[in-house]
């Protein structure tokens, strides 16, 4: 392996896991995992921004009460459909 000791909680020595040959050397594997880590971090940020954008779209454009129901769990859809002031009914 790559001569990295595997010790649980600083006390229990574990046998080394086998390293797939496809990972190449330790330096090549480190580069691969750093690149994957960066990619998934950006994807997570993109997903977060998309969810925030969708919530704001529901609140300001669709005006369907979705954001209010997310912020105050337990409310029903009926409670969120308010009458517009000055309208009958």
XYZ file of C-alpha atoms in Angstrom:
89
model
C 0.000 0.000 0.000
C 1.018 3.621 0.466
C 2.437 3.094 3.978
C -0.362 5.016 5.669
C -1.132 3.535 9.100
C -4.789 2.765 9.747
C -5.535 3.237 13.432
C -9.020 3.587 14.894
C -9.347 6.148 17.697
C -5.586 6.145 18.117
C -5.685 2.695 19.725
C -6.857 -0.093 17.405
C -4.510 -0.996 14.550
C -6.360 -2.124 11.423
C -4.978 -3.954 8.382
C -4.407 -1.761 5.339
C -7.148 -1.632 2.749
C -6.149 -2.735 -0.703
C -5.576 0.155 -3.083
C -7.007 -0.289 -6.593
C -4.349 -0.115 -9.282
C -6.544 2.333 -11.218
C -5.699 5.031 -8.658
C -2.051 4.876 -9.625
C 0.521 6.351 -7.305
C -0.235 8.152 -4.072
C 0.320 11.539 -5.774
C -1.997 10.647 -8.666
C -4.726 9.481 -6.280
C -4.335 12.631 -4.181
C -4.795 14.794 -7.279
C -7.833 12.787 -8.357
C -9.528 13.038 -4.961
C -8.745 16.755 -4.632
C -10.287 17.389 -8.049
C -13.358 15.324 -7.188
C -13.686 17.124 -3.853
C -13.601 20.510 -5.587
C -16.103 19.395 -8.238
C -18.596 18.093 -5.670
C -18.174 21.229 -3.543
C -19.120 23.405 -6.527
C -22.051 21.120 -7.364
C -23.293 21.416 -3.784
C -23.029 25.222 -3.933
C -24.888 25.225 -7.262
C -27.630 23.034 -5.806
C -27.972 25.332 -2.796
C -28.232 28.432 -5.002
C -30.817 26.694 -7.211
C -32.944 25.772 -4.196
C -32.788 29.302 -2.804
C -33.685 30.676 -6.234
C -36.625 28.288 -6.537
C -37.925 29.254 -3.083
C -37.689 32.957 -3.953
C -39.399 32.313 -7.296
C -42.301 30.658 -5.488
C -42.525 33.524 -3.020
C -42.215 36.529 -5.346
C -43.403 35.301 -8.761
C -45.807 32.416 -8.172
C -47.018 33.791 -4.810
C -48.194 30.304 -3.865
C -47.146 30.263 -0.208
C -44.470 27.592 -0.578
C -41.783 29.683 1.129
C -44.088 30.531 4.024
C -44.939 26.855 4.519
C -41.219 25.993 4.531
C -40.448 28.691 7.080
C -43.427 27.831 9.300
C -44.007 24.058 9.238
C -47.455 22.925 10.230
C -49.321 25.572 8.288
C -51.826 24.354 5.765
C -52.261 25.543 2.202
C -55.607 27.071 3.177
C -53.936 29.300 5.786
C -51.504 30.570 3.183
C -54.139 31.615 0.644
C -55.029 35.011 2.031
C -57.685 37.234 0.588
C -56.403 40.295 -1.190
C -57.490 43.470 0.639
C -60.398 45.173 -1.039
C -61.808 42.055 -2.713
C -65.102 40.396 -1.921
C -65.422 36.879 -0.675
